[in-house]
Short mmCIF file of C-alpha atoms and ligand atoms in Angstrom, two decimals:
data_model
loop_
_atom_site.label_atom_id
_atom_site.label_comp_id
_atom_site.label_asym_id
_atom_site.label_seq_id
_atom_site.Cartn_x
_atom_site.Cartn_y
_atom_site.Cartn_z
CA MET A 7 -5.84 -82.98 -21.65
CA GLU A 8 -8.62 -83.90 -19.28
CA ILE A 9 -11.71 -82.44 -17.67
CA ARG A 10 -12.27 -83.04 -13.98
CA ASN A 11 -14.77 -82.02 -11.35
CA ILE A 12 -12.91 -79.57 -9.15
CA GLU A 13 -13.37 -77.94 -5.77
CA LYS A 14 -14.77 -74.41 -5.72
CA GLU A 15 -11.50 -73.01 -4.35
CA LEU A 16 -9.68 -74.00 -7.53
CA ALA A 17 -12.34 -72.35 -9.65
CA TRP A 18 -12.02 -69.18 -7.58
CA GLN A 19 -8.31 -68.87 -8.38
CA LEU A 20 -8.80 -68.87 -12.13
CA ARG A 21 -11.96 -66.77 -12.00
CA HIS A 22 -10.08 -64.09 -10.11
CA GLU A 23 -7.01 -64.13 -12.32
CA VAL A 24 -8.98 -64.05 -15.58
CA MET A 25 -12.21 -62.20 -14.92
CA TRP A 26 -11.68 -59.68 -12.16
CA PRO A 27 -7.95 -59.37 -11.38
CA GLU A 28 -8.46 -55.76 -10.28
CA LYS A 29 -10.99 -56.74 -7.60
CA ASP A 30 -10.52 -58.38 -4.24
CA ALA A 31 -10.24 -62.21 -4.37
CA ASP A 32 -13.58 -62.53 -2.54
CA TYR A 33 -15.36 -60.75 -5.38
CA VAL A 34 -15.46 -63.89 -7.54
CA LYS A 35 -17.03 -66.10 -4.89
CA LEU A 36 -20.73 -66.84 -5.33
CA PRO A 37 -23.11 -67.54 -2.44
CA ASP A 38 -24.28 -70.58 -4.42
CA ASP A 39 -20.82 -72.03 -5.00
CA ASP A 40 -21.38 -74.77 -2.42
CA LYS A 41 -24.30 -76.04 -4.49
CA GLY A 42 -22.54 -75.78 -7.84
CA ARG A 43 -20.71 -78.33 -9.89
CA HIS A 44 -17.32 -76.98 -10.86
CA TYR A 45 -15.45 -78.25 -13.89
CA GLY A 46 -11.82 -77.73 -14.78
CA LEU A 47 -9.96 -78.46 -17.99
CA PHE A 48 -6.33 -79.41 -17.45
CA ALA A 49 -3.49 -79.65 -19.96
CA GLU A 50 -0.21 -81.09 -18.75
CA ASN A 51 -1.68 -80.91 -15.26
CA GLN A 52 -2.11 -77.16 -15.42
CA LEU A 53 -5.59 -75.73 -14.90
CA ILE A 54 -6.53 -73.96 -18.13
CA SER A 55 -10.24 -73.31 -18.06
CA VAL A 56 -13.09 -73.44 -15.52
CA VAL A 57 -16.86 -73.22 -15.58
CA SER A 58 -19.52 -73.83 -12.94
CA LEU A 59 -22.99 -75.34 -13.30
CA PHE A 60 -25.91 -74.55 -11.01
CA ILE A 61 -29.01 -76.69 -11.20
CA ASP A 62 -32.43 -75.48 -10.13
CA GLY A 63 -35.12 -78.03 -10.96
CA SER A 64 -35.13 -78.52 -14.72
CA ASP A 65 -33.14 -75.31 -15.26
CA GLY A 66 -29.37 -75.11 -15.33
CA GLN A 67 -27.22 -72.00 -15.34
CA PHE A 68 -23.54 -71.93 -16.13
CA ARG A 69 -21.50 -69.14 -14.64
CA LYS A 70 -17.95 -67.89 -14.28
CA PHE A 71 -16.53 -69.42 -17.44
CA ALA A 72 -12.87 -68.46 -17.67
CA THR A 73 -9.82 -69.60 -19.63
CA ARG A 74 -6.30 -68.63 -18.56
CA VAL A 75 -5.48 -65.54 -20.65
CA SER A 76 -2.39 -67.04 -22.33
CA GLU A 77 -4.46 -70.07 -23.38
CA GLN A 78 -7.50 -68.32 -24.82
CA ASN A 79 -8.59 -68.78 -28.43
CA LYS A 80 -7.09 -72.26 -28.65
CA GLY A 81 -10.33 -74.19 -28.37
CA TYR A 82 -10.10 -75.20 -24.70
CA GLY A 83 -13.16 -73.26 -23.61
CA SER A 84 -15.24 -74.85 -26.38
CA ILE A 85 -14.22 -78.33 -25.26
CA LEU A 86 -15.14 -77.50 -21.68
CA LEU A 87 -18.47 -75.93 -22.61
CA ASN A 88 -19.42 -78.93 -24.76
CA HIS A 89 -18.62 -81.18 -21.81
CA LEU A 90 -20.83 -79.09 -19.54
CA LEU A 91 -23.73 -79.24 -22.01
CA VAL A 92 -23.51 -83.04 -22.12
CA GLU A 93 -23.38 -83.19 -18.31
CA ALA A 94 -26.37 -80.87 -18.08
CA GLN A 95 -28.44 -83.07 -20.37
CA GLN A 96 -27.41 -86.18 -18.47
CA ALA A 97 -28.55 -84.47 -15.26
CA GLY A 98 -32.00 -84.09 -16.80
CA ILE A 99 -31.83 -80.36 -17.36
CA LYS A 100 -34.35 -79.09 -19.89
CA ARG A 101 -33.14 -75.52 -20.23
CA ILE A 102 -29.63 -74.19 -19.87
CA PHE A 103 -28.91 -70.49 -19.72
CA CYS A 104 -26.15 -68.00 -18.98
CA ASN A 105 -25.67 -64.29 -18.48
CA ALA A 106 -23.36 -63.64 -21.40
CA ARG A 107 -21.12 -60.65 -21.71
CA ARG A 108 -22.59 -59.00 -24.78
CA GLU A 109 -19.42 -59.29 -26.84
CA LYS A 110 -19.47 -63.05 -26.22
CA SER A 111 -22.98 -63.73 -27.54
CA ARG A 112 -21.76 -64.88 -30.97
CA PHE A 113 -19.52 -67.40 -29.25
CA TYR A 114 -22.44 -68.95 -27.34
CA GLU A 115 -24.57 -69.14 -30.45
CA LYS A 116 -22.12 -71.78 -31.71
CA PHE A 117 -23.30 -73.99 -28.84
CA GLY A 118 -26.98 -73.67 -29.68
CA LEU A 119 -27.72 -70.89 -27.22
CA ALA A 120 -29.94 -68.07 -28.41
CA ALA A 121 -30.28 -64.55 -27.05
CA THR A 122 -33.41 -63.81 -25.04
CA GLU A 123 -34.82 -60.33 -24.69
CA GLU A 124 -33.46 -60.00 -21.18
CA MET A 125 -30.42 -57.79 -20.72
CA PHE A 126 -28.81 -55.93 -17.86
CA THR A 127 -25.72 -53.94 -16.96
CA LYS A 128 -23.47 -54.76 -14.03
CA ASP A 129 -20.22 -53.03 -13.07
CA GLY A 130 -20.25 -51.20 -16.38
CA LYS A 131 -20.50 -54.40 -18.43
CA GLU A 132 -23.51 -55.29 -20.55
CA TYR A 133 -25.00 -58.75 -20.28
CA ILE A 134 -27.58 -60.65 -22.27
CA ILE A 135 -29.34 -63.79 -21.07
CA MET A 136 -28.84 -66.63 -23.54
CA GLU A 137 -30.57 -69.99 -23.40
CA ARG A 138 -30.90 -73.36 -25.02
CA VAL A 139 -33.84 -75.69 -24.55
CA PHE A 140 -32.97 -79.36 -24.93
CA ALA A 141 -35.30 -81.46 -27.06
C1 COA B 230 -15.04 -66.82 -22.85
C2 COA B 230 -13.81 -67.70 -22.66
C3 COA B 230 -14.02 -68.54 -21.40
C4 COA B 230 -13.66 -68.62 -23.87
O1 COA B 230 -12.60 -69.52 -23.61
P1 COA B 230 -11.55 -69.94 -24.74
O2 COA B 230 -10.77 -71.06 -24.19
O3 COA B 230 -10.83 -68.75 -25.23
O4 COA B 230 -12.56 -70.49 -25.85
P2 COA B 230 -12.21 -71.07 -27.30
O5 COA B 230 -10.76 -71.00 -27.54
O6 COA B 230 -12.87 -72.39 -27.41
O7 COA B 230 -13.00 -70.08 -28.24
C5 COA B 230 -12.71 -68.69 -28.25
C6 COA B 230 -12.59 -68.20 -29.66
O8 COA B 230 -11.44 -68.79 -30.24
C7 COA B 230 -11.80 -69.43 -31.44
N1 COA B 230 -10.93 -70.62 -31.58
C8 COA B 230 -11.09 -71.82 -31.03
N2 COA B 230 -10.08 -72.63 -31.37
C9 COA B 230 -9.25 -71.91 -32.14
C10 COA B 230 -8.03 -72.17 -32.77
N3 COA B 230 -7.45 -73.38 -32.70
N4 COA B 230 -7.45 -71.18 -33.47
C11 COA B 230 -8.03 -69.97 -33.55
N5 COA B 230 -9.18 -69.64 -32.96
C12 COA B 230 -9.79 -70.61 -32.26
C13 COA B 230 -13.24 -69.82 -31.25
O9 COA B 230 -13.89 -70.01 -32.48
C14 COA B 230 -13.76 -68.61 -30.53
O10 COA B 230 -13.97 -67.54 -31.42
P3 COA B 230 -15.13 -66.44 -31.18
O11 COA B 230 -14.92 -65.87 -29.79
O12 COA B 230 -14.90 -65.46 -32.26
O13 COA B 230 -16.42 -67.17 -31.26
C15 COA B 230 -12.53 -66.84 -22.55
O14 COA B 230 -12.46 -65.97 -23.66
C16 COA B 230 -12.43 -66.03 -21.28
O15 COA B 230 -12.01 -66.53 -20.24
N6 COA B 230 -12.81 -64.73 -21.35
C17 COA B 230 -12.75 -63.84 -20.20
C18 COA B 230 -13.83 -64.15 -19.23
C19 COA B 230 -15.19 -64.13 -19.89
O16 COA B 230 -15.49 -63.26 -20.67
N7 COA B 230 -15.98 -65.15 -19.54
C20 COA B 230 -17.28 -65.34 -20.12
C21 COA B 230 -18.27 -64.43 -19.55
S1 COA B 230 -19.78 -64.57 -20.46
#
């Protein structure tokens, strides 16, 4: 198993397959993707999980975190997210945040992220902004 920096196109494939298979492939592309750092976790050379980091000054946001459906709940996403948090700290980020699907907030709490009071609904899904401030 290894984690590599990947091109945005590879991230798009898994994002589409996992997060929004019912939408057009373009739906998962972000205007900021050219500025993002995209990470992929591979097992036996197959891409299993992706996440993207966007840095804005001392703030970092991770977005579009997705694990291949057949490989979920095996710990891969946690390994990838821990890697991203280390990378974010090494990049000098002071605050990391994400727009978490509400049902995933417990998961992010395990990584030291806490729910803020900011919430919103998009495409019928409820989101809550979660953050962690690095010491
Ligand atoms: C969110 C997501 C990326 C997590 O990836 P993952 O690879 O499944 O993550 P993990 O396997 O590390 O953890 C998932 C759960 O499995 C549990 N788990 C981890 N290893 C495990 C193991 N060996 N055996 C059983 N359970 C395990 C974790 O504790 C976690 O439980 P929780 O959700 O109750 O907190 C994945 O569920 C996904 O792609 N979801 C669809 C897209 C999405 O919702 N993205 C996030 C938007 S905020």
